PDB file of C-alpha atoms in Angstrom:
ATOM      1  CA  MET A   1       0.000   0.000   0.000  1.00  0.00           C
ATOM      2  CA  ASN A   2       1.151   3.548  -0.780  1.00  0.00           C
ATOM      3  CA  VAL A   3       2.505   5.078   2.463  1.00  0.00           C
ATOM      4  CA  LEU A   4       0.724   8.375   1.785  1.00  0.00           C
ATOM      5  CA  MET A   5      -2.626   6.585   1.379  1.00  0.00           C
ATOM      6  CA  MET A   6      -2.219   5.049   4.833  1.00  0.00           C
ATOM      7  CA  PHE A   7      -2.488   8.547   6.348  1.00  0.00           C
ATOM      8  CA  GLN A   8      -5.322   9.841   4.195  1.00  0.00           C
ATOM      9  CA  LYS A   9      -8.667  10.463   5.842  1.00  0.00           C
ATOM     10  CA  LEU A  10     -11.339   7.893   4.991  1.00  0.00           C
ATOM     11  CA  ALA A  11     -14.827   8.956   3.932  1.00  0.00           C
ATOM     12  CA  PHE A  12     -17.521   6.257   3.947  1.00  0.00           C
ATOM     13  CA  LEU A  13     -20.355   6.696   1.428  1.00  0.00           C
ATOM     14  CA  ASP A  14     -23.925   5.559   2.082  1.00  0.00           C
ATOM     15  CA  THR A  15     -26.276   4.266  -0.611  1.00  0.00           C
ATOM     16  CA  ASN A  16     -27.932   7.570  -1.503  1.00  0.00           C
ATOM     17  CA  THR A  17     -24.554   9.272  -1.834  1.00  0.00           C
ATOM     18  CA  LEU A  18     -23.401   6.504  -4.174  1.00  0.00           C
ATOM     19  CA  HIS A  19     -26.628   6.888  -6.143  1.00  0.00           C
ATOM     20  CA  TYR A  20     -26.088  10.620  -6.690  1.00  0.00           C
ATOM     21  CA  ILE A  21     -22.461  10.029  -7.674  1.00  0.00           C
ATOM     22  CA  GLY A  22     -23.392   7.223 -10.071  1.00  0.00           C
ATOM     23  CA  ILE A  23     -26.127   9.050 -11.961  1.00  0.00           C
ATOM     24  CA  TYR A  24     -24.018  12.205 -12.244  1.00  0.00           C
ATOM     25  CA  LEU A  25     -20.937  10.417 -13.559  1.00  0.00           C
ATOM     26  CA  GLU A  26     -23.035   8.576 -16.162  1.00  0.00           C
ATOM     27  CA  TYR A  27     -24.611  11.887 -17.213  1.00  0.00           C
ATOM     28  CA  ALA A  28     -21.218  13.632 -17.245  1.00  0.00           C
ATOM     29  CA  LYS A  29     -19.721  10.944 -19.474  1.00  0.00           C
ATOM     30  CA  GLU A  30     -22.572  11.257 -21.950  1.00  0.00           C
ATOM     31  CA  ASN A  31     -22.378  15.066 -22.020  1.00  0.00           C
ATOM     32  CA  GLY A  32     -18.642  15.718 -21.692  1.00  0.00           C
ATOM     33  CA  LEU A  33     -18.859  17.417 -18.284  1.00  0.00           C
ATOM     34  CA  PHE A  34     -16.536  17.529 -15.264  1.00  0.00           C
ATOM     35  CA  PRO A  35     -14.545  15.451 -14.417  1.00  0.00           C
ATOM     36  CA  ASN A  36     -14.201  14.039 -17.929  1.00  0.00           C
ATOM     37  CA  VAL A  37     -12.718  17.240 -19.342  1.00  0.00           C
ATOM     38  CA  ALA A  38     -11.193  18.684 -16.171  1.00  0.00           C
ATOM     39  CA  GLN A  39      -7.884  20.501 -16.397  1.00  0.00           C
ATOM     40  CA  ASN A  40      -8.945  23.324 -14.102  1.00  0.00           C
ATOM     41  CA  ALA A  41     -11.258  21.451 -11.729  1.00  0.00           C
ATOM     42  CA  THR A  42     -13.008  24.485 -10.246  1.00  0.00           C
ATOM     43  CA  LYS A  43     -13.614  26.104 -13.637  1.00  0.00           C
ATOM     44  CA  GLU A  44     -14.898  22.876 -15.174  1.00  0.00           C
ATOM     45  CA  LYS A  45     -17.110  22.149 -12.166  1.00  0.00           C
ATOM     46  CA  ASP A  46     -18.666  25.618 -12.428  1.00  0.00           C
ATOM     47  CA  SER A  47     -19.260  24.996 -16.137  1.00  0.00           C
ATOM     48  CA  ALA A  48     -21.009  21.718 -15.275  1.00  0.00           C
ATOM     49  CA  VAL A  49     -23.229  23.524 -12.751  1.00  0.00           C
ATOM     50  CA  GLU A  50     -24.284  25.995 -15.464  1.00  0.00           C
ATOM     51  CA  SER A  51     -25.120  23.101 -17.771  1.00  0.00           C
ATOM     52  CA  LEU A  52     -27.193  21.333 -15.121  1.00  0.00           C
ATOM     53  CA  ASN A  53     -29.064  24.538 -14.281  1.00  0.00           C
ATOM     54  CA  ASN A  54     -30.569  24.365 -17.776  1.00  0.00           C
ATOM     55  CA  LEU A  55     -32.355  21.102 -17.006  1.00  0.00           C
ATOM     56  CA  ALA A  56     -36.101  21.515 -16.665  1.00  0.00           C
ATOM     57  CA  GLU A  57     -36.691  18.562 -14.331  1.00  0.00           C
ATOM     58  CA  VAL A  58     -36.196  19.988 -10.820  1.00  0.00           C
ATOM     59  CA  ASP A  59     -35.628  16.700  -8.967  1.00  0.00           C
ATOM     60  CA  LEU A  60     -33.223  15.345 -11.594  1.00  0.00           C
ATOM     61  CA  ARG A  61     -31.308  18.626 -11.623  1.00  0.00           C
ATOM     62  CA  LYS A  62     -30.970  18.562  -7.828  1.00  0.00           C
ATOM     63  CA  SER A  63     -29.806  14.930  -7.764  1.00  0.00           C
ATOM     64  CA  LEU A  64     -27.247  15.485 -10.521  1.00  0.00           C
ATOM     65  CA  LYS A  65     -25.884  18.593  -8.797  1.00  0.00           C
ATOM     66  CA  ARG A  66     -25.531  16.645  -5.545  1.00  0.00           C
ATOM     67  CA  GLY A  67     -23.552  14.029  -7.409  1.00  0.00           C
ATOM     68  CA  LEU A  68     -21.411  16.675  -9.104  1.00  0.00           C
ATOM     69  CA  GLU A  69     -20.609  18.495  -5.844  1.00  0.00           C
ATOM     70  CA  THR A  70     -19.786  15.224  -4.091  1.00  0.00           C
ATOM     71  CA  VAL A  71     -17.416  14.087  -6.847  1.00  0.00           C
ATOM     72  CA  TYR A  72     -15.776  17.516  -6.874  1.00  0.00           C
ATOM     73  CA  PHE A  73     -15.252  17.474  -3.110  1.00  0.00           C
ATOM     74  CA  LEU A  74     -13.890  13.933  -3.002  1.00  0.00           C
ATOM     75  CA  SER A  75     -11.586  14.420  -5.995  1.00  0.00           C
ATOM     76  CA  THR A  76     -10.123  17.729  -4.813  1.00  0.00           C
ATOM     77  CA  ASN A  77      -9.484  16.816  -1.169  1.00  0.00           C
ATOM     78  CA  ASP A  78      -6.903  14.468   0.318  1.00  0.00           C
ATOM     79  CA  VAL A  79      -9.347  11.709   1.165  1.00  0.00           C
ATOM     80  CA  GLN A  80     -10.037   8.083   0.284  1.00  0.00           C
ATOM     81  CA  VAL A  81     -13.535   6.631  -0.008  1.00  0.00           C
ATOM     82  CA  GLN A  82     -15.124   3.300   0.751  1.00  0.00           C
ATOM     83  CA  TYR A  83     -18.657   1.913   0.712  1.00  0.00           C
ATOM     84  CA  ALA A  84     -20.457  -1.199   1.895  1.00  0.00           C
ATOM     85  CA  PRO A  85     -21.582  -4.235  -0.155  1.00  0.00           C
ATOM     86  CA  ILE A  86     -25.099  -3.683   1.210  1.00  0.00           C
ATOM     87  CA  SER A  87     -25.140  -0.327  -0.617  1.00  0.00           C
ATOM     88  CA  GLU A  88     -24.261  -2.056  -3.881  1.00  0.00           C
ATOM     89  CA  LEU A  89     -27.134  -4.482  -3.276  1.00  0.00           C
ATOM     90  CA  GLU A  90     -29.520  -1.607  -2.542  1.00  0.00           C
ATOM     91  CA  LEU A  91     -28.488   0.070  -5.782  1.00  0.00           C
ATOM     92  CA  LEU A  92     -29.019  -3.174  -7.709  1.00  0.00           C
ATOM     93  CA  THR A  93     -32.546  -3.718  -6.398  1.00  0.00           C
ATOM     94  CA  GLY A  94     -33.494  -0.042  -6.514  1.00  0.00           C
ATOM     95  CA  ARG A  95     -32.374   0.476 -10.109  1.00  0.00           C
ATOM     96  CA  THR A  96     -34.021  -2.756 -11.209  1.00  0.00           C
ATOM     97  CA  LYS A  97     -37.310  -1.644  -9.658  1.00  0.00           C
ATOM     98  CA  GLY A  98     -36.832   1.714 -11.379  1.00  0.00           C
ATOM     99  CA  LYS A  99     -36.590   0.036 -14.785  1.00  0.00           C
ATOM    100  CA  ALA A 100     -39.799  -1.872 -14.060  1.00  0.00           C
ATOM    101  CA  ILE A 101     -41.614   1.304 -13.024  1.00  0.00           C
ATOM    102  CA  VAL A 102     -40.498   3.090 -16.193  1.00  0.00           C
ATOM    103  CA  SER A 103     -41.817   0.150 -18.208  1.00  0.00           C
ATOM    104  CA  ALA A 104     -45.165   0.296 -16.414  1.00  0.00           C
ATOM    105  CA  ALA A 105     -45.409   4.068 -16.839  1.00  0.00           C
ATOM    106  CA  ARG A 106     -44.970   3.725 -20.609  1.00  0.00           C
ATOM    107  CA  GLU A 107     -47.927   1.365 -20.654  1.00  0.00           C
ATOM    108  CA  GLY A 108     -50.141   3.842 -18.819  1.00  0.00           C
ATOM    109  CA  VAL A 109     -50.645   1.712 -15.714  1.00  0.00           C
ATOM    110  CA  PRO A 110     -53.416   3.209 -13.509  1.00  0.00           C
ATOM    111  CA  ASP A 111     -52.142   5.402 -10.633  1.00  0.00           C
ATOM    112  CA  ARG A 112     -53.753   3.193  -7.996  1.00  0.00           C
ATOM    113  CA  MET A 113     -51.397   0.343  -8.929  1.00  0.00           C
ATOM    114  CA  TRP A 114     -48.192   2.195  -7.917  1.00  0.00           C
ATOM    115  CA  SER A 115     -48.652   1.454  -4.213  1.00  0.00           C
ATOM    116  CA  HIS A 116     -49.089  -2.264  -5.034  1.00  0.00           C
ATOM    117  CA  PHE A 117     -46.124  -2.783  -7.337  1.00  0.00           C
ATOM    118  CA  ARG A 118     -45.315  -6.357  -6.382  1.00  0.00           C
ATOM    119  CA  GLU A 119     -42.041  -8.248  -6.703  1.00  0.00           C
ATOM    120  CA  ASP A 120     -43.451 -10.583  -9.340  1.00  0.00           C
ATOM    121  CA  GLU A 121     -44.458  -7.588 -11.488  1.00  0.00           C
ATOM    122  CA  ILE A 122     -40.910  -6.202 -11.215  1.00  0.00           C
ATOM    123  CA  ARG A 123     -39.490  -9.588 -12.193  1.00  0.00           C
ATOM    124  CA  GLU A 124     -41.721  -9.854 -15.242  1.00  0.00           C
ATOM    125  CA  ARG A 125     -40.988  -6.317 -16.455  1.00  0.00           C
ATOM    126  CA  VAL A 126     -37.183  -6.550 -16.504  1.00  0.00           C
ATOM    127  CA  THR A 127     -35.192  -8.610 -18.963  1.00  0.00           C
ATOM    128  CA  LEU A 128     -31.946 -10.459 -18.413  1.00  0.00           C
ATOM    129  CA  THR A 129     -30.283  -7.709 -20.452  1.00  0.00           C
ATOM    130  CA  ASP A 130     -31.709  -5.112 -18.052  1.00  0.00           C
ATOM    131  CA  LEU A 131     -30.383  -7.016 -15.042  1.00  0.00           C
ATOM    132  CA  VAL A 132     -26.916  -7.461 -16.533  1.00  0.00           C
ATOM    133  CA  ASP A 133     -26.785  -3.762 -17.460  1.00  0.00           C
ATOM    134  CA  VAL A 134     -27.699  -2.667 -13.918  1.00  0.00           C
ATOM    135  CA  LYS A 135     -25.185  -5.045 -12.338  1.00  0.00           C
ATOM    136  CA  ASP A 136     -22.385  -3.963 -14.700  1.00  0.00           C
ATOM    137  CA  LYS A 137     -22.943  -0.309 -13.803  1.00  0.00           C
ATOM    138  CA  VAL A 138     -22.977  -0.997 -10.062  1.00  0.00           C
ATOM    139  CA  ASP A 139     -19.893  -3.208 -10.345  1.00  0.00           C
ATOM    140  CA  GLY A 140     -18.180  -0.437 -12.282  1.00  0.00           C
ATOM    141  CA  LEU A 141     -18.605   2.223  -9.594  1.00  0.00           C
ATOM    142  CA  THR A 142     -15.102   1.729  -8.192  1.00  0.00           C
ATOM    143  CA  SER A 143     -13.510   2.098 -11.621  1.00  0.00           C
ATOM    144  CA  ILE A 144     -15.537   5.154 -12.581  1.00  0.00           C
ATOM    145  CA  LEU A 145     -14.728   6.819  -9.253  1.00  0.00           C
ATOM    146  CA  GLN A 146     -11.021   6.191  -9.696  1.00  0.00           C
ATOM    147  CA  GLU A 147     -11.155   7.495 -13.268  1.00  0.00           C
ATOM    148  CA  SER A 148     -12.741  10.640 -11.845  1.00  0.00           C
ATOM    149  CA  GLY A 149      -9.809  11.253  -9.514  1.00  0.00           C
ATOM    150  CA  VAL A 150     -11.414   9.799  -6.385  1.00  0.00           C
ATOM    151  CA  ALA A 151      -9.177   7.428  -4.393  1.00  0.00           C
ATOM    152  CA  VAL A 152     -11.081   4.253  -3.472  1.00  0.00           C
ATOM    153  CA  LYS A 153      -9.782   2.148  -0.587  1.00  0.00           C
ATOM    154  CA  THR A 154     -10.172  -1.609  -1.059  1.00  0.00           C
ATOM    155  CA  ARG A 155     -12.184  -3.223   1.714  1.00  0.00           C
ATOM    156  CA  ARG A 156     -11.195  -6.478   3.346  1.00  0.00           C
ATOM    157  CA  SER A 157     -13.062  -9.487   1.992  1.00  0.00           C
ATOM    158  CA  ASP A 158     -13.490 -11.074   5.427  1.00  0.00           C
ATOM    159  CA  GLN A 159     -15.410  -8.236   7.119  1.00  0.00           C
ATOM    160  CA  THR A 160     -18.974  -9.479   6.613  1.00  0.00           C
ATOM    161  CA  ASN A 161     -19.374 -11.348   9.911  1.00  0.00           C
ATOM    162  CA  GLU A 162     -17.707  -8.533  11.851  1.00  0.00           C
ATOM    163  CA  VAL A 163     -20.001  -5.951  10.285  1.00  0.00           C
ATOM    164  CA  LEU A 164     -23.198  -7.926  10.892  1.00  0.00           C
ATOM    165  CA  GLU A 165     -22.311  -8.638  14.520  1.00  0.00           C
ATOM    166  CA  LEU A 166     -21.435  -4.993  15.079  1.00  0.00           C
ATOM    167  CA  ALA A 167     -24.680  -3.883  13.385  1.00  0.00           C
ATOM    168  CA  LYS A 168     -26.578  -5.965  15.931  1.00  0.00           C
ATOM    169  CA  GLY A 169     -24.490  -4.371  18.655  1.00  0.00           C
ATOM    170  CA  VAL A 170     -25.331  -0.900  17.325  1.00  0.00           C
ATOM    171  CA  ASN A 171     -29.040  -1.684  17.468  1.00  0.00           C
ATOM    172  CA  GLY A 172     -28.565  -2.894  21.028  1.00  0.00           C
ATOM    173  CA  LEU A 173     -27.546   0.665  21.883  1.00  0.00           C
ATOM    174  CA  VAL A 174     -29.570   2.945  19.599  1.00  0.00           C
ATOM    175  CA  TYR A 175     -32.315   2.418  17.007  1.00  0.00           C
ATOM    176  CA  MET A 176     -31.347   2.438  13.348  1.00  0.00           C
ATOM    177  CA  GLU A 177     -33.028   0.804  10.376  1.00  0.00           C
ATOM    178  CA  ALA A 178     -31.391  -2.466   9.392  1.00  0.00           C
ATOM    179  CA  VAL A 179     -29.535  -1.228   6.312  1.00  0.00           C
ATOM    180  CA  ASP A 180     -28.433   1.994   8.032  1.00  0.00           C
ATOM    181  CA  SER A 181     -27.039   0.028  10.976  1.00  0.00           C
ATOM    182  CA  ILE A 182     -25.059  -2.180   8.555  1.00  0.00           C
ATOM    183  CA  ILE A 183     -23.681   0.880   6.740  1.00  0.00           C
ATOM    184  CA  TYR A 184     -22.730   2.526  10.049  1.00  0.00           C
ATOM    185  CA  ALA A 185     -21.153  -0.697  11.286  1.00  0.00           C
ATOM    186  CA  SER A 186     -19.228  -0.972   8.007  1.00  0.00           C
ATOM    187  CA  ALA A 187     -17.889   2.551   8.515  1.00  0.00           C
ATOM    188  CA  LEU A 188     -16.897   1.689  12.087  1.00  0.00           C
ATOM    189  CA  VAL A 189     -15.081  -1.508  11.085  1.00  0.00           C
ATOM    190  CA  ALA A 190     -13.280   0.412   8.330  1.00  0.00           C
ATOM    191  CA  GLN A 191     -12.351   3.050  10.947  1.00  0.00           C
ATOM    192  CA  ALA A 192     -13.716   5.787   8.703  1.00  0.00           C
ATOM    193  CA  ASP A 193     -13.235   9.414   9.693  1.00  0.00           C
ATOM    194  CA  TYR A 194     -16.439  10.581   8.013  1.00  0.00           C
ATOM    195  CA  LEU A 195     -19.758   9.144   6.864  1.00  0.00           C
ATOM    196  CA  PHE A 196     -21.408  10.911   3.933  1.00  0.00           C
ATOM    197  CA  THR A 197     -25.194  10.576   3.968  1.00  0.00           C
ATOM    198  CA  SER A 198     -28.325  12.456   2.948  1.00  0.00           C
ATOM    199  CA  ASP A 199     -30.368  10.694   5.648  1.00  0.00           C
ATOM    200  CA  GLY A 200     -31.218  13.285   8.307  1.00  0.00           C
ATOM    201  CA  TYR A 201     -31.906  10.811  11.100  1.00  0.00           C
ATOM    202  CA  LEU A 202     -28.743   8.804  10.439  1.00  0.00           C
ATOM    203  CA  LYS A 203     -26.628  11.975  10.290  1.00  0.00           C
ATOM    204  CA  LYS A 204     -28.053  13.331  13.532  1.00  0.00           C
ATOM    205  CA  THR A 205     -27.667  10.005  15.353  1.00  0.00           C
ATOM    206  CA  VAL A 206     -24.096   9.394  14.170  1.00  0.00           C
ATOM    207  CA  ASN A 207     -23.068  12.937  15.130  1.00  0.00           C
ATOM    208  CA  SER A 208     -24.682  12.687  18.551  1.00  0.00           C
ATOM    209  CA  ILE A 209     -22.570   9.575  19.193  1.00  0.00           C
ATOM    210  CA  HIS A 210     -19.452  11.175  17.675  1.00  0.00           C
ATOM    211  CA  ASN A 211     -19.809  14.230  19.899  1.00  0.00           C
ATOM    212  CA  PRO A 212     -22.313  13.777  22.757  1.00  0.00           C
ATOM    213  CA  ASN A 213     -21.808  17.378  24.011  1.00  0.00           C
ATOM    214  CA  GLY A 214     -22.291  16.285  27.608  1.00  0.00           C
ATOM    215  CA  GLU A 215     -25.542  14.382  26.926  1.00  0.00           C
ATOM    216  CA  SER A 216     -25.297  11.370  29.246  1.00  0.00           C
ATOM    217  CA  ARG A 217     -27.248   8.916  27.098  1.00  0.00           C
ATOM    218  CA  HIS A 218     -25.093   9.460  24.029  1.00  0.00           C
ATOM    219  CA  GLU A 219     -21.914   9.498  26.102  1.00  0.00           C
ATOM    220  CA  GLU A 220     -22.843   6.020  27.330  1.00  0.00           C
ATOM    221  CA  ILE A 221     -23.668   4.841  23.786  1.00  0.00           C
ATOM    222  CA  ARG A 222     -20.327   6.207  22.588  1.00  0.00           C
ATOM    223  CA  ARG A 223     -18.394   4.478  25.362  1.00  0.00           C
ATOM    224  CA  LYS A 224     -20.073   1.102  24.787  1.00  0.00           C
ATOM    225  CA  LEU A 225     -19.713   1.384  21.015  1.00  0.00           C
ATOM    226  CA  GLN A 226     -16.004   2.083  21.376  1.00  0.00           C
ATOM    227  CA  GLN A 227     -15.747  -1.121  23.395  1.00  0.00           C
ATOM    228  CA  LEU A 228     -17.522  -3.123  20.695  1.00  0.00           C
ATOM    229  CA  VAL A 229     -15.321  -1.722  17.939  1.00  0.00           C
ATOM    230  CA  SER A 230     -12.128  -2.249  19.964  1.00  0.00           C
ATOM    231  CA  ARG A 231     -12.814  -5.997  20.108  1.00  0.00           C
ATOM    232  CA  ILE A 232     -12.824  -6.078  16.296  1.00  0.00           C
ATOM    233  CA  ILE A 233      -9.833  -3.877  15.573  1.00  0.00           C
ATOM    234  CA  LEU A 234      -7.919  -5.187  18.621  1.00  0.00           C
ATOM    235  CA  GLY A 235      -7.107  -1.768  19.999  1.00  0.00           C
ATOM    236  CA  ARG A 236      -7.786   0.239  23.147  1.00  0.00           C
ATOM    237  CA  ALA A 237     -11.424   1.242  23.490  1.00  0.00           C
ATOM    238  CA  ASP A 238     -10.620   4.806  24.522  1.00  0.00           C
ATOM    239  CA  ALA A 239      -8.477   5.199  21.398  1.00  0.00           C
ATOM    240  CA  VAL A 240     -11.275   4.192  19.000  1.00  0.00           C
ATOM    241  CA  GLU A 241     -12.381   7.128  16.856  1.00  0.00           C
ATOM    242  CA  LEU A 242     -16.018   7.208  15.746  1.00  0.00           C
ATOM    243  CA  PRO A 243     -16.910   8.928  12.448  1.00  0.00           C
ATOM    244  CA  SER A 244     -18.807  12.178  12.083  1.00  0.00           C
ATOM    245  CA  ALA A 245     -21.599  12.365   9.501  1.00  0.00           C
ATOM    246  CA  HIS A 246     -22.001  14.973   6.762  1.00  0.00           C
ATOM    247  CA  THR A 247     -24.185  15.884   3.802  1.00  0.00           C
ATOM    248  CA  ILE A 248     -23.078  17.578   0.586  1.00  0.00           C
ATOM    249  CA  THR A 249     -25.967  19.628  -0.755  1.00  0.00           C
ATOM    250  CA  ALA A 250     -26.917  20.396  -4.346  1.00  0.00           C
ATOM    251  CA  ASP A 251     -25.561  23.942  -3.978  1.00  0.00           C
ATOM    252  CA  GLY A 252     -22.171  22.720  -2.795  1.00  0.00           C
ATOM    253  CA  LYS A 253     -22.474  23.172   0.965  1.00  0.00           C
ATOM    254  CA  LEU A 254     -21.019  20.697   3.432  1.00  0.00           C
ATOM    255  CA  GLU A 255     -23.271  20.204   6.459  1.00  0.00           C
ATOM    256  CA  PRO A 256     -21.829  20.283   9.042  1.00  0.00           C
ATOM    257  CA  LYS A 257     -18.480  21.679   7.895  1.00  0.00           C
ATOM    258  CA  PHE A 258     -15.137  20.070   8.714  1.00  0.00           C
ATOM    259  CA  SER A 259     -11.551  20.474   7.590  1.00  0.00           C
ATOM    260  CA  ILE A 260      -9.376  18.159   5.478  1.00  0.00           C
ATOM    261  CA  SER A 261      -5.762  19.282   5.043  1.00  0.00           C
ATOM    262  CA  GLY A 262      -6.578  22.895   5.672  1.00  0.00           C
ATOM    263  CA  SER A 263      -9.851  22.961   3.730  1.00  0.00           C
ATOM    264  CA  ASP A 264     -12.496  25.198   5.341  1.00  0.00           C
ATOM    265  CA  GLY A 265     -15.141  22.599   4.618  1.00  0.00           C
ATOM    266  CA  SER A 266     -16.729  24.387   1.695  1.00  0.00           C
ATOM    267  CA  VAL A 267     -17.084  22.472  -1.539  1.00  0.00           C
TER     268      VAL A 267
END
């Protein structure tokens, strides 16, 4: 391993963050936008923002800009990234369902059917070609990130049992949805410095544990969580660092701010 990479900060990406990155990078490749043409990163990023501002679809524009700002931040700061296999699985199932919904929408399916879109309907509306295409794009996330100037840290292949046991331990201390607890546990096992998420509850909970601010309940959760993590990484519990959580918004703000190598936290 490169010695410099050993001292880089590690940012863990949740599923939604990966989603925004993925759809932006696909769009950027098709339209020749940052980072595909970047020589002056800031100038090219600003040019990409101008291009995205011309999109009529508000939600798509916002999602693409979130992806753009995240890629820009990660590629212009001294940080590595990592993400969990469960996020790849979420992307696979979510994008497959999306293809099925698009298919149904083209057929003019009645509105009342959207709340009853069953698994068998999804299965019947996607082809093997669709499934292979979705899987190839999810599998290619690491490569496309690296091509975009984002350093991706390889995860250990033997972490699954550790992560699942720790996820159960997390839920023995504080409530999180199953997938969120696995993502948080993955970040803890990886000893990430930061967790990037657009989930408000997850961000607030992770930050309350990271910095309890004298709140006794979260101080106790933090102490017990450090003990759980220390048994996995075989280190002293009081030396275990827990990640802070952050969101990168569509207008390029980092919430809450933090500093990497002298950065003021702005994107």
